[in-house]
Every structure is written in structure tokens, then in C-alpha cells.
Amino acid sequence: MDGRLAREFVEGTDALVCVVGGDGRVLLANPALQRLTGRSAEELLGRPFWDVWVVPEHRELARDAIERAMATGRAHPQEGDWLTGDGGRRLVSMHNHVLTDDDGRPYAVACVGLDVTDQRRWEAQLSERARTDRLTGIPNRGTFFEELGRRLAPDGSEVCGVLFCDLDGFKVVNDVHGHAVGDAVLVEVATRLRSLIGPDEVVARFGGDEFVVLCPGCDDEDLARLADRVEEQAAAPVPTAAGPLVVGVSVGGAVGHPGDSPDAVIARADRDMYGAKTRQRRRSER
């Protein structure tokens, strides 16, 4: 009865079950594995498994894994891409076990593989969503702090500039035209800011109508030049369903050094931004 149950499990499970001999040749391949590879049991048995479902760049690793398992009697769990019958790839999580004969000598490796392609893709999407502002698609506050903290690590070797940008008159846009139009403005501003930065720089939505820009290696002069470009981009009318709208931006900057606290650098940039906003307000009141 136990043998029958084992056969029914191996044949009925959706898991990819196989046994590979010490020379790498397939000794058992269950129906799920046959469906994945598009080959019958007769076409699989006796063939080196690295010639069937192992992707080309991992074939040498597969050979080495079998040799190590035979030499040590241990096989470790791992994940890797497996080839499908139509030439596609599926990410498989492998649980491996070395089989031994009556004298305790390894002679094969049994593997139960689970297709985790969709699960890992979903996990990656969830992770990306957790790090991204839903409205604008740029990094969020938490992601910005993580990156700034990494750049300000005590063992770092360069400064890191931060711009703090606050939109002027945005509350009026929301109050007069509604939140849908306000959201469109935020998305456009995020797009414009992103167009100004290089591959090593980061623009993030800090919250509400506030944006921050991280500039590794930037000193005060570099930040001042970038601030001018930000102000120029923000000053251009934003096309919306309510017609072109103009919002300004107040920009402040601060330069952090290795070992500085991210909170302290952000706070300095924030204070500098409020100073800029106050000066703009005074000029407009004259």
C-alpha cells in the first residue's frame, strides 16, 4: 500500500519530481515534469538532465552540483530557471535529497521542484509597490531615506546633496479645480523632475506636494545650479483638464557628509526651502 501511495503522489502531484543518477542521467521524471519539458518519460529517461531542462548558462553548475552531491552525500536547496518544451523559462525552487545504497554510498539525487515564477514575480511587484509612490510612480519617502542613509554611510568617501522642493500655490489648485487636476499636476511635476536627474540620482515624492532630489557627489554650487533648473521646469504651464496651470516651486538644499544623519540633512534642506519661500513671499508683497 505504501508503494502505491508513493506512486500515486509522484504521478498526481503538480510538483516537478525527478531522480537523477550520479552521472546526471534521468532515472525518473513524473508527469508534471514531462508536461513542463514537453517530452514523454521515454524521451527523458537516460538523458543527462542538463541537456533537457537546465538553461545553457547553468549547465556547468549543474554538472558540478551532481559531482559534489556524490562526493559529499549532501545536496542543497536552490532556485534556478528551467527550460520548458516551447523554449520558455520557469523559475523553479528545488528541494534536493541524496539517495544512498545499502552501503551508504550516494548513487542519485531526488528532486522535488516547485514552479515559483508567478510567486516571485508577485513578490517583486509587492516590493516595488512598497518602495514607490502610487500616484507618481517615483520612489517614496521611505525609499529616499534608505538611499540617503546608504550614501551617508560613515565609511563613504563623497558628499551627497539633497534638494527639498515644495510646490507654491498647490492648495489653490486643489481647492479651485479638484483633486483629480491636482493629481495631474503632481504627476507632471514628478515627470519633469525625473527628466533632470542622472542615473545615480534619485527624485522622490516626500509627501503631499513636496519632492526631494538626492545628488551623490554634489556640493553647494552643484545644488544651486540644479535648483535653478528645477525652478525653471516647474514654472512652465502644466496642461490639465482645467486648462494650463502654473505652479511655482520653492527649493532648498543641503550637503551631507559621510556619517551625517539623513534626518539632519533633510531638516537642513527643509529649512533652506522655507527660507526661499519666505524670500519669494516678501518679494511678491512689495
mmCIF file of C-alpha atoms in Angstrom:
data_model
loop_
_atom_site.group_PDB
_atom_site.id
_atom_site.type_symbol
_atom_site.label_atom_id
_atom_site.label_comp_id
_atom_site.label_asym_id
_atom_site.label_seq_id
_atom_site.Cartn_x
_atom_site.Cartn_y
_atom_site.Cartn_z
ATOM 1 C CA MET A 1 0.000 0.000 0.000
ATOM 2 C CA ASP A 2 2.836 2.417 0.836
ATOM 3 C CA GLY A 3 4.384 1.875 -2.612
ATOM 4 C CA ARG A 4 1.052 2.517 -4.292
ATOM 5 C CA LEU A 5 0.531 5.754 -2.357
ATOM 6 C CA ALA A 6 4.023 6.903 -3.279
ATOM 7 C CA ARG A 7 3.393 6.223 -6.980
ATOM 8 C CA GLU A 8 0.045 7.994 -6.897
ATOM 9 C CA PHE A 9 1.613 11.003 -5.232
ATOM 10 C CA VAL A 10 4.515 11.211 -7.690
ATOM 11 C CA GLU A 11 2.221 10.774 -10.680
ATOM 12 C CA GLY A 12 -0.569 13.049 -9.458
ATOM 13 C CA THR A 13 1.285 15.986 -7.927
ATOM 14 C CA ASP A 14 1.874 19.236 -9.785
ATOM 15 C CA ALA A 15 5.362 19.328 -8.286
ATOM 16 C CA LEU A 16 8.230 18.523 -10.646
ATOM 17 C CA VAL A 17 9.621 15.231 -9.343
ATOM 18 C CA CYS A 18 12.739 13.618 -10.751
ATOM 19 C CA VAL A 19 15.594 11.340 -9.790
ATOM 20 C CA VAL A 20 18.967 11.939 -11.410
ATOM 21 C CA GLY A 21 21.775 9.377 -11.278
ATOM 22 C CA GLY A 22 25.318 10.109 -10.234
ATOM 23 C CA ASP A 23 26.245 10.535 -13.892
ATOM 24 C CA GLY A 24 23.488 13.107 -14.400
ATOM 25 C CA ARG A 25 21.157 10.840 -16.357
ATOM 26 C CA VAL A 26 17.431 10.985 -15.634
ATOM 27 C CA LEU A 27 16.173 7.897 -13.786
ATOM 28 C CA LEU A 28 12.647 9.144 -13.051
ATOM 29 C CA ALA A 29 10.544 12.013 -14.374
ATOM 30 C CA ASN A 30 6.955 12.377 -13.231
ATOM 31 C CA PRO A 31 4.076 13.530 -15.476
ATOM 32 C CA ALA A 32 4.331 17.146 -14.251
ATOM 33 C CA LEU A 33 7.951 17.288 -15.370
ATOM 34 C CA GLN A 34 7.027 15.643 -18.651
ATOM 35 C CA ARG A 35 4.440 18.357 -19.255
ATOM 36 C CA LEU A 36 6.926 21.112 -18.432
ATOM 37 C CA THR A 37 9.573 19.780 -20.796
ATOM 38 C CA GLY A 38 7.146 18.690 -23.497
ATOM 39 C CA ARG A 39 8.774 15.239 -23.522
ATOM 40 C CA SER A 40 7.487 11.802 -22.649
ATOM 41 C CA ALA A 41 9.068 9.603 -19.994
ATOM 42 C CA GLU A 42 10.736 7.565 -22.736
ATOM 43 C CA GLU A 43 12.284 10.733 -24.188
ATOM 44 C CA LEU A 44 13.595 11.829 -20.778
ATOM 45 C CA LEU A 45 14.880 8.645 -19.186
ATOM 46 C CA GLY A 46 18.572 8.065 -19.718
ATOM 47 C CA ARG A 47 19.323 11.588 -20.931
ATOM 48 C CA PRO A 48 21.609 13.949 -18.974
ATOM 49 C CA PHE A 49 19.240 16.349 -17.234
ATOM 50 C CA TRP A 50 21.426 19.334 -18.124
ATOM 51 C CA ASP A 51 20.647 18.632 -21.780
ATOM 52 C CA VAL A 52 16.899 18.813 -21.142
ATOM 53 C CA TRP A 53 15.696 21.423 -18.654
ATOM 54 C CA VAL A 54 18.834 23.199 -17.447
ATOM 55 C CA VAL A 55 19.367 26.610 -19.082
ATOM 56 C CA PRO A 56 22.629 26.832 -21.091
ATOM 57 C CA GLU A 57 24.401 29.226 -18.733
ATOM 58 C CA HIS A 58 23.859 26.867 -15.776
ATOM 59 C CA ARG A 59 24.896 23.536 -17.331
ATOM 60 C CA GLU A 60 28.398 23.511 -15.884
ATOM 61 C CA LEU A 61 26.975 24.426 -12.475
ATOM 62 C CA ALA A 62 24.518 21.534 -12.761
ATOM 63 C CA ARG A 63 27.319 19.069 -13.529
ATOM 64 C CA ASP A 64 29.333 20.388 -10.608
ATOM 65 C CA ALA A 65 26.343 20.106 -8.257
ATOM 66 C CA ILE A 66 25.886 16.417 -9.076
ATOM 67 C CA GLU A 67 29.590 15.705 -8.615
ATOM 68 C CA ARG A 68 29.590 17.449 -5.242
ATOM 69 C CA ALA A 69 26.461 15.596 -4.130
ATOM 70 C CA MET A 70 28.039 12.254 -4.999
ATOM 71 C CA ALA A 71 31.268 13.195 -3.248
ATOM 72 C CA THR A 72 29.752 14.663 -0.061
ATOM 73 C CA GLY A 73 26.380 12.939 0.255
ATOM 74 C CA ARG A 74 24.686 16.322 0.560
ATOM 75 C CA ALA A 75 22.509 18.284 -1.873
ATOM 76 C CA HIS A 76 21.355 21.772 -1.043
ATOM 77 C CA PRO A 77 18.047 23.503 -1.876
ATOM 78 C CA GLN A 78 18.291 26.125 -4.585
ATOM 79 C CA GLU A 79 16.355 28.093 -7.173
ATOM 80 C CA GLY A 80 17.036 28.282 -10.880
ATOM 81 C CA ASP A 81 15.497 28.652 -14.310
ATOM 82 C CA TRP A 82 14.249 25.509 -16.054
ATOM 83 C CA LEU A 83 13.563 25.278 -19.783
ATOM 84 C CA THR A 84 10.067 24.459 -20.986
ATOM 85 C CA GLY A 85 9.165 22.476 -24.045
ATOM 86 C CA ASP A 86 8.450 25.637 -26.047
ATOM 87 C CA GLY A 87 11.781 27.232 -25.160
ATOM 88 C CA GLY A 88 10.461 29.379 -22.325
ATOM 89 C CA ARG A 89 11.831 29.612 -18.802
ATOM 90 C CA ARG A 90 10.252 28.972 -15.426
ATOM 91 C CA LEU A 91 11.830 29.718 -12.078
ATOM 92 C CA VAL A 92 11.871 26.509 -10.001
ATOM 93 C CA SER A 93 12.554 26.104 -6.298
ATOM 94 C CA MET A 94 14.349 22.785 -5.827
ATOM 95 C CA HIS A 95 14.351 20.608 -2.716
ATOM 96 C CA ASN A 96 17.087 18.017 -3.216
ATOM 97 C CA HIS A 97 17.969 14.819 -1.379
ATOM 98 C CA VAL A 98 20.857 12.426 -1.975
ATOM 99 C CA LEU A 99 19.881 8.755 -2.289
ATOM 100 C CA THR A 100 22.303 6.123 -0.952
ATOM 101 C CA ASP A 101 22.618 2.370 -1.444
ATOM 102 C CA ASP A 102 22.668 -0.283 1.283
ATOM 103 C CA ASP A 103 26.300 0.521 1.987
ATOM 104 C CA GLY A 104 25.581 4.216 2.398
ATOM 105 C CA ARG A 105 27.195 5.239 -0.888
ATOM 106 C CA PRO A 106 25.452 8.078 -2.814
ATOM 107 C CA TYR A 107 24.121 6.999 -6.179
ATOM 108 C CA ALA A 108 21.435 9.541 -7.164
ATOM 109 C CA VAL A 109 19.755 12.826 -6.301
ATOM 110 C CA ALA A 110 15.976 13.091 -5.870
ATOM 111 C CA CYS A 111 14.467 16.492 -6.550
ATOM 112 C CA VAL A 112 11.037 17.952 -5.865
ATOM 113 C CA GLY A 113 10.714 21.197 -7.796
ATOM 114 C CA LEU A 114 8.047 23.864 -7.379
ATOM 115 C CA ASP A 115 7.357 26.417 -10.095
ATOM 116 C CA VAL A 116 7.643 29.737 -8.232
ATOM 117 C CA THR A 117 7.778 32.013 -11.288
ATOM 118 C CA ASP A 118 4.458 33.746 -10.655
ATOM 119 C CA GLN A 119 5.011 33.886 -6.899
ATOM 120 C CA ARG A 120 8.413 35.569 -7.231
ATOM 121 C CA ARG A 121 7.040 37.979 -9.821
ATOM 122 C CA TRP A 122 4.205 38.906 -7.462
ATOM 123 C CA GLU A 123 6.624 39.315 -4.564
ATOM 124 C CA ALA A 124 8.787 41.612 -6.689
ATOM 125 C CA GLN A 125 5.729 43.669 -7.611
ATOM 126 C CA LEU A 126 4.710 43.974 -3.970
ATOM 127 C CA SER A 127 8.225 45.044 -3.023
ATOM 128 C CA GLU A 128 8.280 47.620 -5.801
ATOM 129 C CA ARG A 129 4.879 48.972 -4.757
ATOM 130 C CA ALA A 130 6.087 49.316 -1.179
ATOM 131 C CA ARG A 131 9.020 51.423 -2.400
ATOM 132 C CA THR A 132 7.131 53.530 -4.953
ATOM 133 C CA ASP A 133 4.668 56.388 -4.693
ATOM 134 C CA ARG A 134 1.433 55.085 -6.208
ATOM 135 C CA LEU A 135 0.384 58.333 -7.833
ATOM 136 C CA THR A 136 3.585 59.493 -9.491
ATOM 137 C CA GLY A 137 5.485 56.216 -9.915
ATOM 138 C CA ILE A 138 8.682 57.646 -8.421
ATOM 139 C CA PRO A 139 10.317 56.431 -5.181
ATOM 140 C CA ASN A 140 8.514 57.255 -1.969
ATOM 141 C CA ARG A 141 9.697 58.851 1.271
ATOM 142 C CA GLY A 142 10.887 55.590 2.834
ATOM 143 C CA THR A 143 12.909 54.614 -0.224
ATOM 144 C CA PHE A 144 14.527 58.046 -0.315
ATOM 145 C CA PHE A 145 15.600 57.790 3.322
ATOM 146 C CA GLU A 146 17.061 54.326 2.687
ATOM 147 C CA GLU A 147 19.097 55.560 -0.266
ATOM 148 C CA LEU A 148 20.236 58.708 1.535
ATOM 149 C CA GLY A 149 21.280 56.631 4.537
ATOM 150 C CA ARG A 150 23.304 54.385 2.271
ATOM 151 C CA ARG A 151 25.000 57.363 0.649
ATOM 152 C CA LEU A 152 25.833 58.887 4.047
ATOM 153 C CA ALA A 153 27.365 55.717 5.475
ATOM 154 C CA PRO A 154 30.292 56.531 7.792
ATOM 155 C CA ASP A 155 32.706 54.635 5.553
ATOM 156 C CA GLY A 156 31.660 56.644 2.481
ATOM 157 C CA SER A 157 34.062 58.832 0.546
ATOM 158 C CA GLU A 158 31.928 61.571 -1.025
ATOM 159 C CA VAL A 159 29.369 64.178 -0.087
ATOM 160 C CA CYS A 160 25.707 63.867 -1.034
ATOM 161 C CA GLY A 161 23.483 66.802 -1.882
ATOM 162 C CA VAL A 162 19.744 66.998 -1.194
ATOM 163 C CA LEU A 163 17.179 69.359 -2.676
ATOM 164 C CA PHE A 164 13.865 69.875 -0.893
ATOM 165 C CA CYS A 165 11.160 71.121 -3.256
ATOM 166 C CA ASP A 166 7.748 72.435 -2.200
ATOM 167 C CA LEU A 167 5.162 73.483 -4.788
ATOM 168 C CA ASP A 168 3.790 77.012 -4.445
ATOM 169 C CA GLY A 169 0.059 77.567 -4.748
ATOM 170 C CA PHE A 170 -0.788 73.895 -4.971
ATOM 171 C CA LYS A 171 -3.552 74.130 -2.366
ATOM 172 C CA VAL A 172 -5.314 76.659 -4.587
ATOM 173 C CA VAL A 173 -5.196 74.190 -7.494
ATOM 174 C CA ASN A 174 -6.877 71.509 -5.381
ATOM 175 C CA ASP A 175 -9.440 73.900 -3.891
ATOM 176 C CA VAL A 176 -10.431 75.500 -7.202
ATOM 177 C CA HIS A 177 -10.078 72.641 -9.696
ATOM 178 C CA GLY A 178 -10.377 69.497 -7.566
ATOM 179 C CA HIS A 179 -8.051 66.707 -6.559
ATOM 180 C CA ALA A 180 -8.049 64.998 -9.972
ATOM 181 C CA VAL A 181 -6.472 68.088 -11.517
ATOM 182 C CA GLY A 182 -4.151 68.410 -8.544
ATOM 183 C CA ASP A 183 -3.018 64.825 -9.036
ATOM 184 C CA ALA A 184 -2.319 65.538 -12.703
ATOM 185 C CA VAL A 185 -0.107 68.447 -11.661
ATOM 186 C CA LEU A 186 1.836 66.248 -9.227
ATOM 187 C CA VAL A 187 2.379 63.580 -11.882
ATOM 188 C CA GLU A 188 3.650 66.145 -14.375
ATOM 189 C CA VAL A 189 5.990 67.766 -11.857
ATOM 190 C CA ALA A 190 7.384 64.336 -10.940
ATOM 191 C CA THR A 191 7.984 63.604 -14.629
ATOM 192 C CA ARG A 192 9.796 66.906 -15.125
ATOM 193 C CA LEU A 193 11.984 66.408 -12.057
ATOM 194 C CA ARG A 194 12.871 62.912 -13.176
ATOM 195 C CA SER A 195 13.955 64.271 -16.554
ATOM 196 C CA LEU A 196 16.529 66.470 -14.824
ATOM 197 C CA ILE A 197 18.434 63.781 -12.964
ATOM 198 C CA GLY A 198 21.149 61.350 -13.968
ATOM 199 C CA PRO A 199 21.304 57.588 -13.425
ATOM 200 C CA ASP A 200 22.954 57.912 -9.987
ATOM 201 C CA GLU A 201 20.486 60.495 -8.696
ATOM 202 C CA VAL A 202 17.074 59.940 -7.147
ATOM 203 C CA VAL A 203 13.907 62.022 -7.152
ATOM 204 C CA ALA A 204 11.173 61.020 -4.719
ATOM 205 C CA ARG A 205 7.821 62.240 -3.538
ATOM 206 C CA PHE A 206 8.332 63.182 0.099
ATOM 207 C CA GLY A 207 4.659 63.737 0.838
ATOM 208 C CA GLY A 208 1.761 65.880 -0.370
ATOM 209 C CA ASP A 209 3.216 68.461 -2.744
ATOM 210 C CA GLU A 210 6.795 68.007 -1.543
ATOM 211 C CA PHE A 211 9.550 66.391 -3.597
ATOM 212 C CA VAL A 212 13.170 65.641 -2.769
ATOM 213 C CA VAL A 213 16.176 65.071 -5.007
ATOM 214 C CA LEU A 214 19.300 63.153 -3.999
ATOM 215 C CA CYS A 215 22.519 64.125 -5.780
ATOM 216 C CA PRO A 216 25.563 61.982 -4.886
ATOM 217 C CA GLY A 217 28.801 63.945 -5.148
ATOM 218 C CA CYS A 218 27.052 67.325 -5.447
ATOM 219 C CA ASP A 219 28.370 70.307 -3.496
ATOM 220 C CA ASP A 220 26.598 73.617 -2.784
ATOM 221 C CA GLU A 221 27.349 75.044 -6.233
ATOM 222 C CA ASP A 222 26.066 71.922 -7.980
ATOM 223 C CA LEU A 223 22.880 72.041 -5.916
ATOM 224 C CA ALA A 224 22.348 75.730 -6.715
ATOM 225 C CA ARG A 225 22.569 75.021 -10.437
ATOM 226 C CA LEU A 226 20.167 72.093 -10.161
ATOM 227 C CA ALA A 227 17.772 74.190 -8.077
ATOM 228 C CA ASP A 228 17.654 76.777 -10.873
ATOM 229 C CA ARG A 229 16.765 74.052 -13.379
ATOM 230 C CA VAL A 230 14.047 72.722 -11.073
ATOM 231 C CA GLU A 231 12.521 76.183 -10.718
ATOM 232 C CA GLU A 232 12.635 76.675 -14.482
ATOM 233 C CA GLN A 233 10.907 73.350 -15.152
ATOM 234 C CA ALA A 234 8.206 73.964 -12.543
ATOM 235 C CA ALA A 235 7.459 77.438 -13.889
ATOM 236 C CA ALA A 236 6.296 76.106 -17.269
ATOM 237 C CA PRO A 237 2.482 75.771 -17.515
ATOM 238 C CA VAL A 238 1.123 72.319 -16.754
ATOM 239 C CA PRO A 239 -1.546 71.052 -19.189
ATOM 240 C CA THR A 240 -4.613 69.775 -17.310
ATOM 241 C CA ALA A 241 -8.297 69.116 -17.891
ATOM 242 C CA ALA A 242 -8.910 72.595 -16.453
ATOM 243 C CA GLY A 243 -6.504 74.159 -18.922
ATOM 244 C CA PRO A 244 -2.843 75.153 -18.491
ATOM 245 C CA LEU A 245 -1.971 75.835 -14.856
ATOM 246 C CA VAL A 246 1.126 77.455 -13.449
ATOM 247 C CA VAL A 247 2.587 76.381 -10.126
ATOM 248 C CA GLY A 248 5.864 77.598 -8.773
ATOM 249 C CA VAL A 249 8.290 75.790 -6.531
ATOM 250 C CA SER A 250 10.418 76.760 -3.557
ATOM 251 C CA VAL A 251 13.706 74.885 -3.402
ATOM 252 C CA GLY A 252 16.164 74.456 -0.575
ATOM 253 C CA GLY A 253 19.372 72.472 -0.457
ATOM 254 C CA ALA A 254 21.823 70.884 1.931
ATOM 255 C CA VAL A 255 25.007 68.866 1.536
ATOM 256 C CA GLY A 256 25.515 65.800 3.695
ATOM 257 C CA HIS A 257 28.844 64.231 4.584
ATOM 258 C CA PRO A 258 29.685 60.616 5.419
ATOM 259 C CA GLY A 259 28.390 59.882 8.901
ATOM 260 C CA ASP A 260 25.700 62.585 8.861
ATOM 261 C CA SER A 261 22.173 61.650 9.887
ATOM 262 C CA PRO A 262 19.713 61.533 6.957
ATOM 263 C CA ASP A 263 17.116 63.263 9.154
ATOM 264 C CA ALA A 264 19.524 66.099 9.890
ATOM 265 C CA VAL A 265 20.397 66.622 6.219
ATOM 266 C CA ILE A 266 16.729 66.610 5.211
ATOM 267 C CA ALA A 267 15.921 69.046 8.011
ATOM 268 C CA ARG A 268 18.624 71.466 6.810
ATOM 269 C CA ALA A 269 17.330 71.298 3.242
ATOM 270 C CA ASP A 270 13.780 71.811 4.532
ATOM 271 C CA ARG A 271 14.797 74.921 6.496
ATOM 272 C CA ASP A 272 16.606 76.277 3.460
ATOM 273 C CA MET A 273 13.474 75.709 1.386
ATOM 274 C CA TYR A 274 11.335 77.661 3.861
ATOM 275 C CA GLY A 275 13.866 80.468 3.725
ATOM 276 C CA ALA A 276 13.495 80.543 -0.060
ATOM 277 C CA LYS A 277 9.688 80.511 0.245
ATOM 278 C CA THR A 278 9.782 83.410 2.713
ATOM 279 C CA ARG A 279 12.003 85.462 0.424
ATOM 280 C CA GLN A 280 9.678 84.817 -2.524
ATOM 281 C CA ARG A 281 6.673 85.863 -0.465
ATOM 282 C CA ARG A 282 8.333 89.100 0.593
ATOM 283 C CA ARG A 283 9.265 89.960 -2.997
ATOM 284 C CA SER A 284 5.674 89.355 -4.136
ATOM 285 C CA GLU A 285 4.311 91.631 -1.403
ATOM 286 C CA ARG A 286 6.433 94.601 -2.436
#
